[in-house]
Amino acid sequence: MFKSKSFRLLLVIATLVLSACGAPATGDTGTGGNAAPDGSVAPAASQAGAPASSGGQATKVAFVYVGPVGDAGWTWAHDQGRQALEQNLSNVETAFLESVPENPADAERVIRDFAQKGYNVIFTTSFGYMDPTVNVAKDFPNTRFVHISGYKTADNVSTAFGKIEEPRYVSGLIAGKMTKSNTLGYVAAFPIPEVIRGINAFTLGVRKSNPEAKVNVVWTNTWFDPQKERQAAEALLDQGADVIAQHQDTPGPQQAAEARGLFGVGYNADMSKFAPKAVLTSPIWNWGTYYTNVVKQVQAGTWKSEQYWGGWKDGVVDLAPIGTMVPADVQQMAEAEVAKFKSGEQDIFTIFTGPINDQSGAQKVPAGTALTAEELLSEKMNWFVEGVQGSIQQ
Amino acid sequence: MLVISVLAAAIGAGTAILFACLGEILCERAGILNLGVEGMMLSGALAGFATTYGTGNPWLGALAALAAGGLLSLIHALLTISLNANQVVSGLALTLFGGGLTAFLGQPLVGLPAPASFGKLPIPGLAAIPVLGPILFRQDALTYLSYALVPLLWYWIYRTRPGLYLRAVGESPATVDAMGLSVQRLRYIYVVLGGMLAGLGGAAISLASNPGWTENMTAGRGWIAIALVIFATWNPTRAAVGAYLFGGVEALQFRLQGAGTSISPFFLNMLPYLFTIIVLVLATRETVRRRIAAPAALGLPYFREERS
């Protein structure tokens, strides 16, 4: 029955097939370096032309990604940041490894591998890399580590995140003006503080420009499933929503809105190319500015461990160009708000300044006081503001 | 109104799974287990979108998806039928290979808008029927194609002579061999047909429900299709029921959330798998196994003149 010879032959073939599918990624993709199947790292093609600077040796910068660079969302945005870093600084050499699992064994192996290869700065771009990053950092005191979205630091480990709620709030201001049914939909991934904070900021914006409007929330319990996210949006549209916002990594919800001739607000990157008639705007990440600053500091020797939480003012977050379907007066209103955030006159704390009621209508934040950073970032962010319809599953 | 919209959404969401499941039924009926459905769906999704992007014609895209799925399954056929390799390992390799290959080849296509796609195409007259019209006849062209395919395959498998050979080759390849038919040729044909349908299932996502290309966009639907084959007990009509049940669960959970009910979406997501497990348990009993007609030679390589 079972022929061991053919089984061995198959294993050989399978190995060949698998290694073939991992290896060719360095070719003509235009994005530069990629991972070989054995976990080693090929440097990106950034050295085009000898480094112009007088410093001589290039700073080696590595990135660890949780998803594929082709996800059109979170990881894509980080990789855009990496590419911007290469363009901004000439004496920099970058490498990345994508789809690295968040389990301690894999993540630590990958990070350690980068450190051993002599990379000067290592960015780890997902929450789950927190402990692995700190662990590896202990053994490489001269290497700088930056962990995105976590809270553990060390002498050579910084944390960094951005106030995406600021552009979310402005996108809410626009959405509130564009709804006719006074019902908006929000396709949300997981009931965690980060997502809840975004829903609240968006709803505060919506209610500011349209006090009658309500925001219906559904949870998909996935970051990445185009068809499921679209289904969630369809359900919201069936309930009468005419603007669909999202905290998801694919444009599925925007496509659902487009198919019905209604509107949407994207996320992560400008999603208008997927649904040009629907996307009013998208809150976007702009990691390039931050990455460039960090590497500049390292090169100048001024880098210090910090807990970075950048806002619009710092250029980490932004709003994609507002669509032409938005009337001129609404655009002007939005642009004026954008200017206030960019100048620092407004920030995430002014958004979350009272009086703010919770879902039941009871006052949660008294007039004049603002939520603290801790109240915004920690598990205390487990309530919805007034105007949100939906529940937080515990 | 709610029921109609849920059912319409269920069919829309179930179409991709249905194509893949029908393909896998053909393949398993012929006695070959192909766990590479996810990889074949992805290759179909990418080939379909790439071709549509290049030509502007989604029908050419659908043809390309058929070809891509078929081509990938040919690898599986070669390994498992000609070389008698282990079907599970080969199928898994195909899934990994398809995922990696499409991620690599599809990189330049990420984020590009689809120049054309299969939009909703209400059938004049039929779409106006109360209740049934909005559920069944306001879908896209690929969904209509899947409607036709279900009875067609049912008739083929149960009512035609080639269908009898198909069932026989999965049941007792030695008998088919004794009849003077080529076991290898039959199996090749159905594995490749199955791969083509899986590819078309991928295109139902990249060209109809979510026009565009993103890496790993099938997000596990190939595995659901494989589970569904057992759920459907290798029967195309029951496959339709199962695919729409899966689609319905997906559609229903969001509407229940909106209605403010407290049924956990995790519970709903689990239900179809529970049925699958029940069928698997039942299928261990010989009498039941016969009644539901599980292909007896499924997963076993065929060696002429070897006693099993």
mmCIF file of N, CA, C and O in Angstrom, chain B residues 11 15 18-19 22 26 59 123 126 136-137 139-157 197 200 236-237 240 244:
data_model
loop_
_atom_site.group_PDB
_atom_site.id
_atom_site.type_symbol
_atom_site.label_atom_id
_atom_site.label_comp_id
_atom_site.label_asym_id
_atom_site.label_seq_id
_atom_site.Cartn_x
_atom_site.Cartn_y
_atom_site.Cartn_z
ATOM 1 N N ILE B 11 -26.246 33.704 -0.493
ATOM 2 C CA ILE B 11 -25.928 33.142 -1.808
ATOM 3 C C ILE B 11 -24.718 33.848 -2.401
ATOM 4 O O ILE B 11 -23.812 33.215 -2.947
ATOM 5 N N THR B 15 -21.141 31.568 -3.111
ATOM 6 C CA THR B 15 -20.828 31.142 -4.476
ATOM 7 C C THR B 15 -19.393 30.652 -4.632
ATOM 8 O O THR B 15 -19.149 29.591 -5.216
ATOM 9 N N LEU B 18 -19.026 27.378 -3.095
ATOM 10 C CA LEU B 18 -19.764 26.353 -3.839
ATOM 11 C C LEU B 18 -18.945 25.829 -5.024
ATOM 12 O O LEU B 18 -18.827 24.618 -5.217
ATOM 13 N N PHE B 19 -18.364 26.741 -5.795
ATOM 14 C CA PHE B 19 -17.545 26.302 -6.937
ATOM 15 C C PHE B 19 -16.428 25.376 -6.462
ATOM 16 O O PHE B 19 -16.210 24.294 -7.017
ATOM 17 N N LEU B 22 -17.787 21.990 -5.310
ATOM 18 C CA LEU B 22 -18.175 21.123 -6.425
ATOM 19 C C LEU B 22 -16.940 20.509 -7.072
ATOM 20 O O LEU B 22 -16.923 19.324 -7.422
ATOM 21 N N LEU B 26 -15.889 16.366 -7.337
ATOM 22 C CA LEU B 26 -15.467 15.604 -8.518
ATOM 23 C C LEU B 26 -14.167 14.871 -8.233
ATOM 24 O O LEU B 26 -14.007 13.688 -8.544
ATOM 25 N N TRP B 59 -14.927 37.955 -18.455
ATOM 26 C CA TRP B 59 -15.138 36.579 -18.935
ATOM 27 C C TRP B 59 -13.816 35.923 -19.300
ATOM 28 O O TRP B 59 -13.599 34.746 -19.014
ATOM 29 N N ILE B 123 -32.016 39.511 -13.409
ATOM 30 C CA ILE B 123 -32.598 38.901 -14.602
ATOM 31 C C ILE B 123 -33.980 39.498 -14.822
ATOM 32 O O ILE B 123 -34.837 39.418 -13.938
ATOM 33 N N LEU B 126 -37.650 37.556 -13.904
ATOM 34 C CA LEU B 126 -37.460 36.703 -12.730
ATOM 35 C C LEU B 126 -37.142 37.527 -11.474
ATOM 36 O O LEU B 126 -37.589 37.190 -10.377
ATOM 37 N N LEU B 136 -32.687 35.155 -5.377
ATOM 38 C CA LEU B 136 -31.990 34.322 -6.355
ATOM 39 C C LEU B 136 -31.547 35.046 -7.611
ATOM 40 O O LEU B 136 -30.524 34.717 -8.196
ATOM 41 N N PHE B 137 -32.329 36.045 -8.041
ATOM 42 C CA PHE B 137 -32.109 36.543 -9.397
ATOM 43 C C PHE B 137 -31.611 37.976 -9.462
ATOM 44 O O PHE B 137 -31.775 38.660 -10.452
ATOM 45 N N GLN B 139 -28.275 38.503 -8.588
ATOM 46 C CA GLN B 139 -26.895 38.162 -8.274
ATOM 47 C C GLN B 139 -26.028 38.437 -9.492
ATOM 48 O O GLN B 139 -26.487 39.000 -10.473
ATOM 49 N N ASP B 140 -24.759 38.006 -9.424
ATOM 50 C CA ASP B 140 -23.875 38.227 -10.562
ATOM 51 C C ASP B 140 -23.847 37.007 -11.483
ATOM 52 O O ASP B 140 -24.374 35.946 -11.148
ATOM 53 N N ALA B 141 -23.209 37.185 -12.645
ATOM 54 C CA ALA B 141 -23.233 36.150 -13.673
ATOM 55 C C ALA B 141 -22.617 34.843 -13.189
ATOM 56 O O ALA B 141 -23.110 33.759 -13.524
ATOM 57 N N LEU B 142 -21.536 34.924 -12.403
ATOM 58 C CA LEU B 142 -20.891 33.690 -11.940
ATOM 59 C C LEU B 142 -21.832 32.900 -11.027
ATOM 60 O O LEU B 142 -21.839 31.675 -11.028
ATOM 61 N N THR B 143 -22.634 33.613 -10.241
ATOM 62 C CA THR B 143 -23.588 32.931 -9.368
ATOM 63 C C THR B 143 -24.624 32.177 -10.204
ATOM 64 O O THR B 143 -24.966 31.032 -9.897
ATOM 65 N N TYR B 144 -25.091 32.812 -11.266
ATOM 66 C CA TYR B 144 -26.047 32.114 -12.152
ATOM 67 C C TYR B 144 -25.412 30.857 -12.733
ATOM 68 O O TYR B 144 -26.052 29.815 -12.864
ATOM 69 N N LEU B 145 -24.119 30.979 -13.071
ATOM 70 C CA LEU B 145 -23.402 29.828 -13.608
ATOM 71 C C LEU B 145 -23.381 28.696 -12.574
ATOM 72 O O LEU B 145 -23.575 27.523 -12.908
ATOM 73 N N SER B 146 -23.184 29.059 -11.315
ATOM 74 C CA SER B 146 -23.138 28.022 -10.270
ATOM 75 C C SER B 146 -24.513 27.373 -10.099
ATOM 76 O O SER B 146 -24.606 26.186 -9.830
ATOM 77 N N TYR B 147 -25.600 28.163 -10.286
ATOM 78 C CA TYR B 147 -26.945 27.572 -10.243
ATOM 79 C C TYR B 147 -27.055 26.441 -11.265
ATOM 80 O O TYR B 147 -27.615 25.385 -11.008
ATOM 81 N N ALA B 148 -26.538 26.713 -12.462
ATOM 82 C CA ALA B 148 -26.659 25.731 -13.544
ATOM 83 C C ALA B 148 -25.789 24.513 -13.289
ATOM 84 O O ALA B 148 -26.149 23.387 -13.635
ATOM 85 N N LEU B 149 -24.637 24.776 -12.675
ATOM 86 C CA LEU B 149 -23.650 23.716 -12.494
ATOM 87 C C LEU B 149 -24.130 22.634 -11.523
ATOM 88 O O LEU B 149 -23.826 21.450 -11.697
ATOM 89 N N VAL B 150 -24.887 23.044 -10.494
ATOM 90 C CA VAL B 150 -25.285 22.089 -9.456
ATOM 91 C C VAL B 150 -26.135 20.946 -10.035
ATOM 92 O O VAL B 150 -25.764 19.776 -9.903
ATOM 93 N N PRO B 151 -27.266 21.228 -10.708
ATOM 94 C CA PRO B 151 -28.042 20.115 -11.277
ATOM 95 C C PRO B 151 -27.286 19.371 -12.359
ATOM 96 O O PRO B 151 -27.416 18.157 -12.508
ATOM 97 N N LEU B 152 -26.464 20.118 -13.103
ATOM 98 C CA LEU B 152 -25.696 19.496 -14.181
ATOM 99 C C LEU B 152 -24.776 18.421 -13.625
ATOM 100 O O LEU B 152 -24.734 17.291 -14.115
ATOM 101 N N LEU B 153 -24.035 18.754 -12.564
ATOM 102 C CA LEU B 153 -23.110 17.794 -11.978
ATOM 103 C C LEU B 153 -23.873 16.653 -11.318
ATOM 104 O O LEU B 153 -23.452 15.495 -11.376
ATOM 105 N N TRP B 154 -24.991 16.986 -10.682
ATOM 106 C CA TRP B 154 -25.796 15.937 -10.061
ATOM 107 C C TRP B 154 -26.206 14.919 -11.122
ATOM 108 O O TRP B 154 -26.055 13.712 -10.933
ATOM 109 N N TYR B 155 -26.697 15.433 -12.257
ATOM 110 C CA TYR B 155 -27.144 14.542 -13.333
ATOM 111 C C TYR B 155 -25.968 13.724 -13.847
ATOM 112 O O TYR B 155 -26.071 12.518 -14.050
ATOM 113 N N TRP B 156 -24.843 14.378 -14.037
ATOM 114 C CA TRP B 156 -23.647 13.714 -14.551
ATOM 115 C C TRP B 156 -23.222 12.564 -13.633
ATOM 116 O O TRP B 156 -22.994 11.447 -14.077
ATOM 117 N N ILE B 157 -23.164 12.852 -12.345
ATOM 118 C CA ILE B 157 -22.649 11.848 -11.408
ATOM 119 C C ILE B 157 -23.610 10.670 -11.243
ATOM 120 O O ILE B 157 -23.208 9.516 -11.218
ATOM 121 N N LEU B 197 -12.551 24.203 -11.301
ATOM 122 C CA LEU B 197 -13.677 24.786 -10.560
ATOM 123 C C LEU B 197 -13.193 25.557 -9.338
ATOM 124 O O LEU B 197 -13.738 26.609 -9.000
ATOM 125 N N LEU B 200 -12.122 28.830 -10.512
ATOM 126 C CA LEU B 200 -13.285 29.685 -10.784
ATOM 127 C C LEU B 200 -13.853 30.232 -9.469
ATOM 128 O O LEU B 200 -14.310 31.377 -9.409
ATOM 129 N N PRO B 236 -23.613 17.016 -5.062
ATOM 130 C CA PRO B 236 -23.604 18.420 -5.483
ATOM 131 C C PRO B 236 -24.787 19.238 -4.934
ATOM 132 O O PRO B 236 -24.605 20.409 -4.592
ATOM 133 N N THR B 237 -25.969 18.661 -4.861
ATOM 134 C CA THR B 237 -27.107 19.458 -4.390
ATOM 135 C C THR B 237 -26.949 19.799 -2.915
ATOM 136 O O THR B 237 -27.216 20.915 -2.495
ATOM 137 N N ALA B 240 -24.617 22.659 -2.413
ATOM 138 C CA ALA B 240 -25.219 23.987 -2.542
ATOM 139 C C ALA B 240 -25.843 24.405 -1.213
ATOM 140 O O ALA B 240 -25.652 25.532 -0.742
ATOM 141 N N TYR B 244 -24.399 27.635 0.970
ATOM 142 C CA TYR B 244 -25.257 28.768 1.308
ATOM 143 C C TYR B 244 -25.455 28.864 2.818
ATOM 144 O O TYR B 244 -25.648 29.949 3.355
#
